[in-house]
Short mmCIF file of C-alpha atoms in Angstrom, two decimals:
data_model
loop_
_atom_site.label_atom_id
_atom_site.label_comp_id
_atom_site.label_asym_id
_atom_site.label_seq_id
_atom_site.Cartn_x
_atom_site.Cartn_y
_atom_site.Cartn_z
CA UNK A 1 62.36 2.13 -1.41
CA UNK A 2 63.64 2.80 2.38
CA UNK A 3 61.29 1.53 5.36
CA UNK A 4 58.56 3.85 6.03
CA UNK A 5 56.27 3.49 9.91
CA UNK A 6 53.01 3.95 8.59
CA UNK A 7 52.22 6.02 11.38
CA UNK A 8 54.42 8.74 8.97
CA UNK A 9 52.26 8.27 6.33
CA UNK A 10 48.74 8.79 8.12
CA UNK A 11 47.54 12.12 6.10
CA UNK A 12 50.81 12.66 4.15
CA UNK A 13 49.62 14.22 0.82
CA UNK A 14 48.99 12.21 -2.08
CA UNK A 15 50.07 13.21 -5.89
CA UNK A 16 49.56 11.97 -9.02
CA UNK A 17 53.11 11.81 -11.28
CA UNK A 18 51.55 14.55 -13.68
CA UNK A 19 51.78 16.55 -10.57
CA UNK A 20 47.61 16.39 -10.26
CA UNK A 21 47.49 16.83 -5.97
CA UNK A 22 44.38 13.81 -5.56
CA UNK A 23 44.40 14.15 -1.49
CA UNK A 24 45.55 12.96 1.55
CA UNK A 25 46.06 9.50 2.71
CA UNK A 26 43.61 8.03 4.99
CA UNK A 27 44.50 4.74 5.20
CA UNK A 28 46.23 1.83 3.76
CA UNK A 29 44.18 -1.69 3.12
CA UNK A 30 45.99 -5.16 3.34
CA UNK A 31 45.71 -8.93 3.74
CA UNK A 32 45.64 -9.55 7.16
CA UNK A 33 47.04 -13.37 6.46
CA UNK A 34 49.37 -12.74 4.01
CA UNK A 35 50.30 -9.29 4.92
CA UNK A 36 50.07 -7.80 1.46
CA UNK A 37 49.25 -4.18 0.75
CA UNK A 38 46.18 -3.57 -1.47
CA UNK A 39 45.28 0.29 -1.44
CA UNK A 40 46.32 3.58 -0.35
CA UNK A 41 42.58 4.75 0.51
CA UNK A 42 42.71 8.15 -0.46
CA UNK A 43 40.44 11.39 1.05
CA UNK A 44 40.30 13.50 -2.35
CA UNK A 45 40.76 17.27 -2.30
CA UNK A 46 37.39 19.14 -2.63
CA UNK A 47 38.70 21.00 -5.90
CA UNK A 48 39.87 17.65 -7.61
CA UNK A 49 38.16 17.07 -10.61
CA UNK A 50 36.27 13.38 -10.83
CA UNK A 51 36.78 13.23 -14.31
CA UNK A 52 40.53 13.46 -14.39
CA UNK A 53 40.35 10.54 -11.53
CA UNK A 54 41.11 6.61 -12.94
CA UNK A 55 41.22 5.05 -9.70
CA UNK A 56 38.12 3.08 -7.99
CA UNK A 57 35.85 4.93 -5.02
CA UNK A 58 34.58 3.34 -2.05
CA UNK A 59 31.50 3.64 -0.49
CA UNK A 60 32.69 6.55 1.22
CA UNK A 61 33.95 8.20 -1.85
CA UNK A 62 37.62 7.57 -0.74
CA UNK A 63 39.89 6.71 -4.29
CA UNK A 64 41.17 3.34 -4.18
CA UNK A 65 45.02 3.68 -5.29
CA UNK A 66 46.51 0.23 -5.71
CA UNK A 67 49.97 0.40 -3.88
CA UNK A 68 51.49 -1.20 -6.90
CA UNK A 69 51.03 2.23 -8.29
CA UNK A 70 53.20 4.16 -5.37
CA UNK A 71 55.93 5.77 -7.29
CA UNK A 72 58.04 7.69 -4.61
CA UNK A 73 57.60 8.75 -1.04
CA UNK A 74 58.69 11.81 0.41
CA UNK A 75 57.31 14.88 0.95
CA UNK A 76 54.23 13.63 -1.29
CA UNK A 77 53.19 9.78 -1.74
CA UNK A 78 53.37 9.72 -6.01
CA UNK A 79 51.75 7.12 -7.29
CA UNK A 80 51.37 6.90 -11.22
CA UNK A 81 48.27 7.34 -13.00
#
């Protein structure tokens, strides 16, 4: 995968690979030692159904989307599900 600022990311839309449109990306978690990526913390779409999600909420009701998961990034972040 190319080299991506995350500055380009900040609100890029986020899609699951079944083509399910979860939200918009709010922010990115890491380890501030080892700089490791955890999450993409995801703002979900009012219309997205919670029962179709498999990914872990925060507090704030943001989905937790381990980067591990991040398929492809382009005009959409897809991360599989």
């Amino acid at each position: 995968m190319a080299n991506i600022l995350a500055e380009n990311l900040s609100g890029k839309a986020v899609m699951g690979s079944d083509g399910t449109e979860l939200g918009d990306l709010y922010n990115i978690t890491m380890d501030l030692k080892s700089g490791q990526l955890h999450h993409l913390l995801v703002s979900p779409h009012e219309q997205l159904n919670p029962e179709r999600v498999t990914f872990d909420v925060d507090e704030t009701g943001r989905l937790l989307v381990p980067v591990a998961n991040v398929q492809a990034v382009k005009d959409y972040i897809v991360v599989g599900r």
